PDB file of C-alpha atoms in Angstrom:
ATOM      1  CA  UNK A 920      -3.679 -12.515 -13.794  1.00 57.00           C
ATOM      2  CA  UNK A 921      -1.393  -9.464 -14.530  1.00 78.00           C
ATOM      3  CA  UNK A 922      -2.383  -6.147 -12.746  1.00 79.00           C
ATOM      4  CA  UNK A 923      -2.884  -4.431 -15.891  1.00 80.00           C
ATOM      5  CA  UNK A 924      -5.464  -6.599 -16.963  1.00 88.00           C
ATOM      6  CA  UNK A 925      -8.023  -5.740 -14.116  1.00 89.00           C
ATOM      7  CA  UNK A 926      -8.113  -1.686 -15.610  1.00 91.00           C
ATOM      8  CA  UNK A 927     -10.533  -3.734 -18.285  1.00 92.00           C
ATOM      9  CA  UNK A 928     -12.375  -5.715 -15.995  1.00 92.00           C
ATOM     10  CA  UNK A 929     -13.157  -3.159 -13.457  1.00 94.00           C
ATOM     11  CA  UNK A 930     -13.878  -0.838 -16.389  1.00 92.00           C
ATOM     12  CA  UNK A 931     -16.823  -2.915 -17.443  1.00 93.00           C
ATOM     13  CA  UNK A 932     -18.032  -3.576 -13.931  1.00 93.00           C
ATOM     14  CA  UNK A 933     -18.752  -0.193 -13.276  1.00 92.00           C
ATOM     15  CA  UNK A 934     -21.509   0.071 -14.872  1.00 92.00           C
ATOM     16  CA  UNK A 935     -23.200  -2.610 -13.394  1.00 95.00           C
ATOM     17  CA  UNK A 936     -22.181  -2.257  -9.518  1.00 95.00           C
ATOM     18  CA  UNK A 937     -22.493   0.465  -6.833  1.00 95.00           C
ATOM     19  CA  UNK A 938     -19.435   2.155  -5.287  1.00 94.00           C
ATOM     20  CA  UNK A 939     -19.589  -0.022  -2.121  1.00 95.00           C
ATOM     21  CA  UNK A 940     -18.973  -3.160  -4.436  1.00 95.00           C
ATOM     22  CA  UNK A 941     -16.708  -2.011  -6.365  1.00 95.00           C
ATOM     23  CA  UNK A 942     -14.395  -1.179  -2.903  1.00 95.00           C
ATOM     24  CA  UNK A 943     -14.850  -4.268  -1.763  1.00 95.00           C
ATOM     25  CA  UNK A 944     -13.682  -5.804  -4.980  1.00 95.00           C
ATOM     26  CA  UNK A 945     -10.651  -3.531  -5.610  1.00 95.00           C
ATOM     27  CA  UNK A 946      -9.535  -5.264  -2.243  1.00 94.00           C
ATOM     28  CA  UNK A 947     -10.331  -8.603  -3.052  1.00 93.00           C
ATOM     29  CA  UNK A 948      -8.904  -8.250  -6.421  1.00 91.00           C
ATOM     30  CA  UNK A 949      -6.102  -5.521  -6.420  1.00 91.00           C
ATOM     31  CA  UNK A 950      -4.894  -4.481  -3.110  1.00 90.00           C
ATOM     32  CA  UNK A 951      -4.694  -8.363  -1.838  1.00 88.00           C
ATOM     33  CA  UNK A 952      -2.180  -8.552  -4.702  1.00 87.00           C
ATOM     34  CA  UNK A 953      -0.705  -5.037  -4.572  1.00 85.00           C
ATOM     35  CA  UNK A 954       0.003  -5.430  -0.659  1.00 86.00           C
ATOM     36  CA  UNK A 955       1.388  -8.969  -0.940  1.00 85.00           C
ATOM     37  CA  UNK A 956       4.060  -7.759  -3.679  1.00 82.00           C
ATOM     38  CA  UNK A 957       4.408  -4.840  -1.901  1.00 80.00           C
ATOM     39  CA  UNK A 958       7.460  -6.123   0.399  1.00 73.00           C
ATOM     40  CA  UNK A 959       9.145  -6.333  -3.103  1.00 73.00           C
ATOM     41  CA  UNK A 960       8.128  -3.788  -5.024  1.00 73.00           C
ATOM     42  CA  UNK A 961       8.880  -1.273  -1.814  1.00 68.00           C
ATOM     43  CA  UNK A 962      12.385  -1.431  -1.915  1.00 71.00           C
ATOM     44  CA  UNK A 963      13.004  -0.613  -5.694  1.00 77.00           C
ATOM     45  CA  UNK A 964      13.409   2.882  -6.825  1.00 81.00           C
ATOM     46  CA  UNK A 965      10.707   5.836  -7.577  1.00 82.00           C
ATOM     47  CA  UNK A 966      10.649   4.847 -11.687  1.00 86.00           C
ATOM     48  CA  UNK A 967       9.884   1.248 -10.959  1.00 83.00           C
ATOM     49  CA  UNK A 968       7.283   1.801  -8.476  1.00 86.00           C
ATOM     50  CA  UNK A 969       5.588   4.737 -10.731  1.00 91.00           C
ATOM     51  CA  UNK A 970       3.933   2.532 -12.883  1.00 90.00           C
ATOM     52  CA  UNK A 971       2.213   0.662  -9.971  1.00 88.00           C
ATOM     53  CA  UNK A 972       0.843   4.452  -8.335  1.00 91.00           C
ATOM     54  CA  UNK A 973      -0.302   5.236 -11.664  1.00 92.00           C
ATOM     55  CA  UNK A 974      -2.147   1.760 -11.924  1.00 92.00           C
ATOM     56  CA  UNK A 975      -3.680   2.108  -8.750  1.00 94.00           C
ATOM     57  CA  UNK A 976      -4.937   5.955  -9.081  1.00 94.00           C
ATOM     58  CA  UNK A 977      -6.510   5.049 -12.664  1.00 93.00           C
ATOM     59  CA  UNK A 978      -8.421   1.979 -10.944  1.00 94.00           C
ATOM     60  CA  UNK A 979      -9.724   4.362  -8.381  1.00 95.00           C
ATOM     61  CA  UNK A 980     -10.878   6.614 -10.684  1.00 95.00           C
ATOM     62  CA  UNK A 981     -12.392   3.796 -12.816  1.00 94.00           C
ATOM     63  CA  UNK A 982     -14.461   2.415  -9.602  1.00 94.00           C
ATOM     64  CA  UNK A 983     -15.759   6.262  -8.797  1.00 94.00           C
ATOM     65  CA  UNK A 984     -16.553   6.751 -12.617  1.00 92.00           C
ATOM     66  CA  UNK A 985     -14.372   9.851 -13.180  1.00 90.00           C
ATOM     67  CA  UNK A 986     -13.648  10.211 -16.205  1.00 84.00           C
ATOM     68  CA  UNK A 987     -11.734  12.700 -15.852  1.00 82.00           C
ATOM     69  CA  UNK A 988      -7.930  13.857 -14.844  1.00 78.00           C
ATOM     70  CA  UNK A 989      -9.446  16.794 -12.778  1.00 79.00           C
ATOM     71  CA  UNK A 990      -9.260  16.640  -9.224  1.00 82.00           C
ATOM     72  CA  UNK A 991      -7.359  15.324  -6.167  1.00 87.00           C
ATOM     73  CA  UNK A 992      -5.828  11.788  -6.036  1.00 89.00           C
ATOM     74  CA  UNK A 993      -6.300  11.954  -1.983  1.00 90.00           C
ATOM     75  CA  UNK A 994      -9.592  12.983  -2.155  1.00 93.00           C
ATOM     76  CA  UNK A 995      -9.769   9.716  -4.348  1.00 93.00           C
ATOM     77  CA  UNK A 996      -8.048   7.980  -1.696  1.00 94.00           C
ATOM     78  CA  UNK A 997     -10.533   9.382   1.262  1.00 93.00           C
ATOM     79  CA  UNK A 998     -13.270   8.975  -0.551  1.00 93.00           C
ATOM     80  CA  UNK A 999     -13.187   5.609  -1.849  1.00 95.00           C
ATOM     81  CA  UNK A1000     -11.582   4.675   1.692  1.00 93.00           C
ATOM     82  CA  UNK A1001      -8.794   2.741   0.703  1.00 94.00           C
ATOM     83  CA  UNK A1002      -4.883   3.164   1.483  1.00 92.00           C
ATOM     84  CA  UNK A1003      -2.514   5.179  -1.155  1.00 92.00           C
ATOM     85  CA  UNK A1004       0.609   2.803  -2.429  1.00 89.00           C
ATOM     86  CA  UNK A1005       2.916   4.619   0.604  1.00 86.00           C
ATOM     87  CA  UNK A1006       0.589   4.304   3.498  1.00 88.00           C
ATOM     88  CA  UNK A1007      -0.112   0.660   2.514  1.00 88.00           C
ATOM     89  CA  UNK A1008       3.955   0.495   2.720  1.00 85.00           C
ATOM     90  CA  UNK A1009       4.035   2.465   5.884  1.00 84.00           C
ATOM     91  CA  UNK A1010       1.294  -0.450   6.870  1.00 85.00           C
ATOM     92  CA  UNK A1011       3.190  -3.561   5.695  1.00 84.00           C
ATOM     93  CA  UNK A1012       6.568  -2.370   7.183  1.00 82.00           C
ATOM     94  CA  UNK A1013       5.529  -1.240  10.838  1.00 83.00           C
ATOM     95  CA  UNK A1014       3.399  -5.520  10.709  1.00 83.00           C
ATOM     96  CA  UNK A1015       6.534  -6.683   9.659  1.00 82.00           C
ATOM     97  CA  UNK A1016       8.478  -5.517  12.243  1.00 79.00           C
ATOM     98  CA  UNK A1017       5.948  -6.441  14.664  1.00 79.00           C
ATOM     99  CA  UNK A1018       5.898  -9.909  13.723  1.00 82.00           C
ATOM    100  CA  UNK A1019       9.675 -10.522  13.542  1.00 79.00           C
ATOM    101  CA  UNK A1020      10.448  -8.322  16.654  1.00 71.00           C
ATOM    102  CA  UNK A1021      12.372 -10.854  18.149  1.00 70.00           C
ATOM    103  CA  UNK A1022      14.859 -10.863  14.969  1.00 74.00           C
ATOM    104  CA  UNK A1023      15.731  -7.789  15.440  1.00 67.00           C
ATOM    105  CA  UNK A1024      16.336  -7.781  18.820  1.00 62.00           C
ATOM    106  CA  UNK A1025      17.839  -9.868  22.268  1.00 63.00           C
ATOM    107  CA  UNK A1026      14.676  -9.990  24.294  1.00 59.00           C
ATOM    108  CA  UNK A1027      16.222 -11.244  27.347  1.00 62.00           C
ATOM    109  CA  UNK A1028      18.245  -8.388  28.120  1.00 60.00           C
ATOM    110  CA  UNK A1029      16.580  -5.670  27.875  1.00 60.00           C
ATOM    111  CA  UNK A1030      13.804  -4.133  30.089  1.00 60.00           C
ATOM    112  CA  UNK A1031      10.304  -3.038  28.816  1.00 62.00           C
ATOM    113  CA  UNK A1032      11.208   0.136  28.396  1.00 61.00           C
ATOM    114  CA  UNK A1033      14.147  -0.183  26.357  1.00 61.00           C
ATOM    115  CA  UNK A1034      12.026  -2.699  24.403  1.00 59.00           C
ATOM    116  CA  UNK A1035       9.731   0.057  22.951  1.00 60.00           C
ATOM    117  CA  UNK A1036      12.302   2.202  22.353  1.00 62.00           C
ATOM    118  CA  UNK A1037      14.665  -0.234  20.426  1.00 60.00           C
ATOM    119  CA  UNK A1038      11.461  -0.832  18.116  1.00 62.00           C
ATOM    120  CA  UNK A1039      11.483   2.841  17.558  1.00 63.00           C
ATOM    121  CA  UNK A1040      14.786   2.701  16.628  1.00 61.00           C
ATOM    122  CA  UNK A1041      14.433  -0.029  14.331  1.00 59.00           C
ATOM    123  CA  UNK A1042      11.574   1.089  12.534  1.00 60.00           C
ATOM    124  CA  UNK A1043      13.470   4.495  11.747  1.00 62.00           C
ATOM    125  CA  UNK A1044      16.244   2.405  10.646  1.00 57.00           C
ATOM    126  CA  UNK A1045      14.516   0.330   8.275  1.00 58.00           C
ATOM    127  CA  UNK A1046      12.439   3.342   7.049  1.00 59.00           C
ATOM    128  CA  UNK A1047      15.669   5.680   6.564  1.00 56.00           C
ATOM    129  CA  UNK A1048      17.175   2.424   4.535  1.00 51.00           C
ATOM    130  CA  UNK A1049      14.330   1.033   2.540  1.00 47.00           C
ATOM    131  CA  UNK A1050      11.606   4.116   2.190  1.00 45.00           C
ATOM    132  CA  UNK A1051      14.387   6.005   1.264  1.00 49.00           C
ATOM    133  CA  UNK A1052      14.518   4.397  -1.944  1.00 47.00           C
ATOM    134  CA  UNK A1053      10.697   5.200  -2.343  1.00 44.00           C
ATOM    135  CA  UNK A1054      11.005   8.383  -2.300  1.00 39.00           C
TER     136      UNK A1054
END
């Protein structure tokens, strides 16, 4: 199912389902999607990834039924308690390195810490190289 395609769908379920529901649908439906292409889509350029913000504000505002253009996209984000498109990054890069600490460092030889502060290091490394191109 294309991305595009659930604007319809969660168009026509707003009429029929509360707030709550709808939440717990855009992250069943959308953001399981949108986070798992996410490692992809987060390296390319600001004019690639536009179209994806854009798609994810306008499905926000369809599950709060505004209408409208008027207002805040945060207090979107805050109010339908979900993650914007760089926090959800921010999210996905800081698990990655997590999980595949060891790759990017010799655990052996290093004390604890030194350990915490390599991890520092390489999570301002990959965020200088990769969220660079975000922004």
């Amino acid at each position: 199912m294309r991305m595009r395609t659930l604007t319809f769908s969660f168009s026509k379920l707003r009429n029929y389902l509360l707030v709550q529901t709808m939440r717990i649908i855009y992250l069943s439906l959308f953001q399981s999607v949108f986070q798992y292409g996410l490692l992809v889509w987060g390296g390319l350029n600001e004019c690639a990834v536009r179209p994806l913000k854009i798609l994810q504000r306008k499905i926000i505002r369809i599950c709060l039924c505004k209408n409208n253009l008027v207002g805040s996209t945060g207090d979107n984000f805050k109010l339908f308690r979900v993650l914007s498109f760089e926090s959800v990054y921010n999210k996905v890069t800081i698990l990655y390195i997590i999980q595949h600490y060891e790759t990017f460092v010799d655990m052996d030889n290093i004390g604890k810490r030194e350990k915490l502060e390599l991890l520092m290091c390489e999570y301002n490394l990959l965020q200088k190289s990769i969220w660079s191109k975000v922004y």
